[in-house]
Amino acid sequence: MGRYIERAEHFARYSKVIYFSALDAPILKTYDRDFVQESMLYMAGIFDMESKTEKDVLFKIGLDAQNSNSIISNVSMARENAHGARSAISTELWEAINRYYHLVISYPVDTYLTTGFYEFTQMILDQTSIVRGKIYGTLLHEGEWAIILIGMYIERVVQVIRIINSKLNDVFKIEQAGHSVTEQSFEWTTLLKCVEAFDMNRKHYASIPDKNQVLEFLLLNQSCPRSISNSLSGIMRYEEKIRISEKRDSETIGFKIGKLQQKYQYLTIDDFKDNVYELLNYTQEKILEIGSEFEKKYLSY
């Protein structure tokens, strides 16, 4: 449940920020609609679209029930999971998820594709906040609660990596078009806004965002709730809460997440600034492996 909720939120926020920030872009390349749509598809992991009109892209990402990665599919799966766990969650949480689901499936496609994209994506963000509040505020802080939060943290790592990769790909295209490092700063600002970290990054560094600063903040800053390091600590904290008594060897989930978290704890930007893709790919591989093992151990019946 937690992973689907988190995934839908990140898809909605990334699409919203990328789509509308392009209207203020300082360089023509970033303003180009094909550039914007390709960035949205890249982040959503959609690489096989034949027709790439704006409406096709928006529909594919938002309301295409045949696309398992669309927002509507993720919200539907979150509701299905919540229904299956109905006896273990609060009435308030169930009603919030059910209301969220019905708002999404009843949203008019024509409105969404013409004038409603901002309203729809903002609705996703608002409903996610409500659901998250019910998770924290109405569930016993015991096993089921911890399992939901672990799922959310795992998915947050996955999505932050996807977002960073997508913007690195965008910056590469801008470099190929001959634009300067100064002109690229708009993309780093956009990246921070895609993960709701712009204001806190500005507070922390008090300077214009650049590549190394943004990567350090989103990968290593323990105080940033959207950072990979913070999410890994969250997974480890809640996994300890539900861990079945077992010998802690190299094959256990606790050992694997602890090892990955410790790796991030002692990294510096100088360790990976020249090869960030290697670190991101390694982290994604490990976190997906941990997520798969976690699902088999705690969610398979």
mmCIF file with all atom_site columns, C-alpha atoms in Angstrom, residues 168-264:
data_model
loop_
_atom_site.group_PDB
_atom_site.id
_atom_site.type_symbol
_atom_site.label_atom_id
_atom_site.label_alt_id
_atom_site.label_comp_id
_atom_site.label_asym_id
_atom_site.label_entity_id
_atom_site.label_seq_id
_atom_site.pdbx_PDB_ins_code
_atom_site.Cartn_x
_atom_site.Cartn_y
_atom_site.Cartn_z
_atom_site.occupancy
_atom_site.B_iso_or_equiv
_atom_site.pdbx_formal_charge
_atom_site.auth_seq_id
_atom_site.auth_comp_id
_atom_site.auth_asym_id
_atom_site.auth_atom_id
_atom_site.pdbx_PDB_model_num
ATOM 1  C CA . LEU A 1 168 ? 20.667 14.399  -15.190 1.00 0.00 ? 168 LEU A CA 1
ATOM 2  C CA . ASN A 1 169 ? 19.456 13.207  -18.580 1.00 0.00 ? 169 ASN A CA 1
ATOM 3  C CA . ASP A 1 170 ? 17.807 16.598  -19.177 1.00 0.00 ? 170 ASP A CA 1
ATOM 4  C CA . VAL A 1 171 ? 21.002 18.435  -18.230 1.00 0.00 ? 171 VAL A CA 1
ATOM 5  C CA . PHE A 1 172 ? 22.996 16.225  -20.600 1.00 0.00 ? 172 PHE A CA 1
ATOM 6  C CA . LYS A 1 173 ? 20.673 17.246  -23.449 1.00 0.00 ? 173 LYS A CA 1
ATOM 7  C CA . ILE A 1 174 ? 21.105 20.898  -22.520 1.00 0.00 ? 174 ILE A CA 1
ATOM 8  C CA . GLU A 1 175 ? 24.896 20.499  -22.473 1.00 0.00 ? 175 GLU A CA 1
ATOM 9  C CA . GLN A 1 176 ? 24.746 18.880  -25.912 1.00 0.00 ? 176 GLN A CA 1
ATOM 10 C CA . ALA A 1 177 ? 22.800 21.900  -27.131 1.00 0.00 ? 177 ALA A CA 1
ATOM 11 C CA . GLY A 1 178 ? 25.720 24.101  -26.080 1.00 0.00 ? 178 GLY A CA 1
ATOM 12 C CA . HIS A 1 179 ? 24.287 25.857  -23.030 1.00 0.00 ? 179 HIS A CA 1
ATOM 13 C CA . SER A 1 180 ? 26.505 27.005  -20.163 1.00 0.00 ? 180 SER A CA 1
ATOM 14 C CA . VAL A 1 181 ? 26.699 25.750  -16.586 1.00 0.00 ? 181 VAL A CA 1
ATOM 15 C CA . THR A 1 182 ? 25.001 28.971  -15.440 1.00 0.00 ? 182 THR A CA 1
ATOM 16 C CA . GLU A 1 183 ? 22.045 28.324  -17.723 1.00 0.00 ? 183 GLU A CA 1
ATOM 17 C CA . GLN A 1 184 ? 21.772 24.793  -16.313 1.00 0.00 ? 184 GLN A CA 1
ATOM 18 C CA . SER A 1 185 ? 21.085 26.108  -12.782 1.00 0.00 ? 185 SER A CA 1
ATOM 19 C CA . PHE A 1 186 ? 17.393 26.305  -13.672 1.00 0.00 ? 186 PHE A CA 1
ATOM 20 C CA . GLU A 1 187 ? 17.359 22.503  -13.994 1.00 0.00 ? 187 GLU A CA 1
ATOM 21 C CA . TRP A 1 188 ? 18.853 22.007  -10.522 1.00 0.00 ? 188 TRP A CA 1
ATOM 22 C CA . THR A 1 189 ? 16.240 24.345  -9.073  1.00 0.00 ? 189 THR A CA 1
ATOM 23 C CA . THR A 1 190 ? 13.550 22.366  -10.871 1.00 0.00 ? 190 THR A CA 1
ATOM 24 C CA . LEU A 1 191 ? 14.959 19.093  -9.543  1.00 0.00 ? 191 LEU A CA 1
ATOM 25 C CA . LEU A 1 192 ? 14.726 20.372  -5.969  1.00 0.00 ? 192 LEU A CA 1
ATOM 26 C CA . LYS A 1 193 ? 11.133 21.489  -6.520  1.00 0.00 ? 193 LYS A CA 1
ATOM 27 C CA . CYS A 1 194 ? 10.281 18.042  -7.899  1.00 0.00 ? 194 CYS A CA 1
ATOM 28 C CA . VAL A 1 195 ? 11.044 16.555  -4.478  1.00 0.00 ? 195 VAL A CA 1
ATOM 29 C CA . GLU A 1 196 ? 9.795  19.495  -2.372  1.00 0.00 ? 196 GLU A CA 1
ATOM 30 C CA . ALA A 1 197 ? 13.314 20.351  -1.250  1.00 0.00 ? 197 ALA A CA 1
ATOM 31 C CA . PHE A 1 198 ? 13.971 23.756  -2.840  1.00 0.00 ? 198 PHE A CA 1
ATOM 32 C CA . ASP A 1 199 ? 13.295 25.975  0.178   1.00 0.00 ? 199 ASP A CA 1
ATOM 33 C CA . MET A 1 200 ? 15.215 23.815  2.637   1.00 0.00 ? 200 MET A CA 1
ATOM 34 C CA . ASN A 1 201 ? 18.145 23.524  0.228   1.00 0.00 ? 201 ASN A CA 1
ATOM 35 C CA . ARG A 1 202 ? 18.233 27.315  -0.032  1.00 0.00 ? 202 ARG A CA 1
ATOM 36 C CA . LYS A 1 203 ? 18.085 27.601  3.757   1.00 0.00 ? 203 LYS A CA 1
ATOM 37 C CA . HIS A 1 204 ? 20.895 25.054  4.173   1.00 0.00 ? 204 HIS A CA 1
ATOM 38 C CA . TYR A 1 205 ? 23.314 26.421  1.557   1.00 0.00 ? 205 TYR A CA 1
ATOM 39 C CA . ALA A 1 206 ? 22.154 30.037  1.081   1.00 0.00 ? 206 ALA A CA 1
ATOM 40 C CA . SER A 1 207 ? 23.355 29.995  -2.528  1.00 0.00 ? 207 SER A CA 1
ATOM 41 C CA . ILE A 1 208 ? 22.198 29.285  -6.073  1.00 0.00 ? 208 ILE A CA 1
ATOM 42 C CA . PRO A 1 209 ? 21.833 25.505  -6.576  1.00 0.00 ? 209 PRO A CA 1
ATOM 43 C CA . ASP A 1 210 ? 24.477 23.696  -8.596  1.00 0.00 ? 210 ASP A CA 1
ATOM 44 C CA . LYS A 1 211 ? 25.015 20.040  -9.439  1.00 0.00 ? 211 LYS A CA 1
ATOM 45 C CA . ASN A 1 212 ? 27.256 19.007  -6.540  1.00 0.00 ? 212 ASN A CA 1
ATOM 46 C CA . GLN A 1 213 ? 25.240 20.926  -3.976  1.00 0.00 ? 213 GLN A CA 1
ATOM 47 C CA . VAL A 1 214 ? 21.939 19.396  -5.079  1.00 0.00 ? 214 VAL A CA 1
ATOM 48 C CA . LEU A 1 215 ? 23.317 15.856  -5.271  1.00 0.00 ? 215 LEU A CA 1
ATOM 49 C CA . GLU A 1 216 ? 24.882 16.178  -1.829  1.00 0.00 ? 216 GLU A CA 1
ATOM 50 C CA . PHE A 1 217 ? 21.582 17.434  -0.388  1.00 0.00 ? 217 PHE A CA 1
ATOM 51 C CA . LEU A 1 218 ? 19.336 14.802  -1.988  1.00 0.00 ? 218 LEU A CA 1
ATOM 52 C CA . LEU A 1 219 ? 21.636 11.842  -1.452  1.00 0.00 ? 219 LEU A CA 1
ATOM 53 C CA . LEU A 1 220 ? 23.481 12.483  1.803   1.00 0.00 ? 220 LEU A CA 1
ATOM 54 C CA . ASN A 1 221 ? 21.685 15.038  3.985   1.00 0.00 ? 221 ASN A CA 1
ATOM 55 C CA . GLN A 1 222 ? 20.202 13.121  6.923   1.00 0.00 ? 222 GLN A CA 1
ATOM 56 C CA . SER A 1 223 ? 18.004 16.064  7.920   1.00 0.00 ? 223 SER A CA 1
ATOM 57 C CA . CYS A 1 224 ? 16.277 16.289  4.531   1.00 0.00 ? 224 CYS A CA 1
ATOM 58 C CA . PRO A 1 225 ? 13.159 14.058  4.602   1.00 0.00 ? 225 PRO A CA 1
ATOM 59 C CA . ARG A 1 226 ? 13.404 13.488  0.845   1.00 0.00 ? 226 ARG A CA 1
ATOM 60 C CA . SER A 1 227 ? 17.043 12.433  0.817   1.00 0.00 ? 227 SER A CA 1
ATOM 61 C CA . ILE A 1 228 ? 18.108 8.880   0.089   1.00 0.00 ? 228 ILE A CA 1
ATOM 62 C CA . SER A 1 229 ? 20.145 8.758   3.299   1.00 0.00 ? 229 SER A CA 1
ATOM 63 C CA . ASN A 1 230 ? 17.153 9.817   5.405   1.00 0.00 ? 230 ASN A CA 1
ATOM 64 C CA . SER A 1 231 ? 14.902 7.235   3.740   1.00 0.00 ? 231 SER A CA 1
ATOM 65 C CA . LEU A 1 232 ? 17.422 4.435   4.287   1.00 0.00 ? 232 LEU A CA 1
ATOM 66 C CA . SER A 1 233 ? 17.555 5.335   7.976   1.00 0.00 ? 233 SER A CA 1
ATOM 67 C CA . GLY A 1 234 ? 13.757 5.223   8.075   1.00 0.00 ? 234 GLY A CA 1
ATOM 68 C CA . ILE A 1 235 ? 13.665 1.757   6.523   1.00 0.00 ? 235 ILE A CA 1
ATOM 69 C CA . MET A 1 236 ? 16.223 0.489   9.021   1.00 0.00 ? 236 MET A CA 1
ATOM 70 C CA . ARG A 1 237 ? 14.386 2.059   11.969  1.00 0.00 ? 237 ARG A CA 1
ATOM 71 C CA . TYR A 1 238 ? 11.017 0.521   11.137  1.00 0.00 ? 238 TYR A CA 1
ATOM 72 C CA . GLU A 1 239 ? 12.457 -2.809  10.024  1.00 0.00 ? 239 GLU A CA 1
ATOM 73 C CA . GLU A 1 240 ? 13.940 -3.162  13.503  1.00 0.00 ? 240 GLU A CA 1
ATOM 74 C CA . LYS A 1 241 ? 10.443 -2.604  14.918  1.00 0.00 ? 241 LYS A CA 1
ATOM 75 C CA . ILE A 1 242 ? 8.943  -5.591  13.085  1.00 0.00 ? 242 ILE A CA 1
ATOM 76 C CA . ARG A 1 243 ? 11.963 -7.853  12.788  1.00 0.00 ? 243 ARG A CA 1
ATOM 77 C CA . ILE A 1 244 ? 11.287 -11.447 13.730  1.00 0.00 ? 244 ILE A CA 1
ATOM 78 C CA . SER A 1 245 ? 13.895 -12.829 16.119  1.00 0.00 ? 245 SER A CA 1
ATOM 79 C CA . GLU A 1 246 ? 16.572 -14.177 13.834  1.00 0.00 ? 246 GLU A CA 1
ATOM 80 C CA . LYS A 1 247 ? 20.294 -14.468 13.484  1.00 0.00 ? 247 LYS A CA 1
ATOM 81 C CA . ARG A 1 248 ? 21.555 -11.268 11.864  1.00 0.00 ? 248 ARG A CA 1
ATOM 82 C CA . ASP A 1 249 ? 23.695 -12.610 9.022   1.00 0.00 ? 249 ASP A CA 1
ATOM 83 C CA . SER A 1 250 ? 24.488 -11.279 5.572   1.00 0.00 ? 250 SER A CA 1
ATOM 84 C CA . GLU A 1 251 ? 21.317 -12.774 4.063   1.00 0.00 ? 251 GLU A CA 1
ATOM 85 C CA . THR A 1 252 ? 18.824 -11.011 6.335   1.00 0.00 ? 252 THR A CA 1
ATOM 86 C CA . ILE A 1 253 ? 16.921 -7.884  5.295   1.00 0.00 ? 253 ILE A CA 1
ATOM 87 C CA . GLY A 1 254 ? 18.146 -6.037  8.379   1.00 0.00 ? 254 GLY A CA 1
ATOM 88 C CA . PHE A 1 255 ? 21.780 -6.703  7.501   1.00 0.00 ? 255 PHE A CA 1
ATOM 89 C CA . LYS A 1 256 ? 21.342 -5.589  3.884   1.00 0.00 ? 256 LYS A CA 1
ATOM 90 C CA . ILE A 1 257 ? 19.544 -2.352  4.683   1.00 0.00 ? 257 ILE A CA 1
ATOM 91 C CA . GLY A 1 258 ? 22.006 -1.612  7.486   1.00 0.00 ? 258 GLY A CA 1
ATOM 92 C CA . LYS A 1 259 ? 24.944 -2.131  5.137   1.00 0.00 ? 259 LYS A CA 1
ATOM 93 C CA . LEU A 1 260 ? 23.445 0.203   2.523   1.00 0.00 ? 260 LEU A CA 1
ATOM 94 C CA . GLN A 1 261 ? 22.581 2.826   5.128   1.00 0.00 ? 261 GLN A CA 1
ATOM 95 C CA . GLN A 1 262 ? 26.104 2.734   6.558   1.00 0.00 ? 262 GLN A CA 1
ATOM 96 C CA . LYS A 1 263 ? 27.550 3.188   3.068   1.00 0.00 ? 263 LYS A CA 1
ATOM 97 C CA . TYR A 1 264 ? 25.597 6.434   2.711   1.00 0.00 ? 264 TYR A CA 1
#
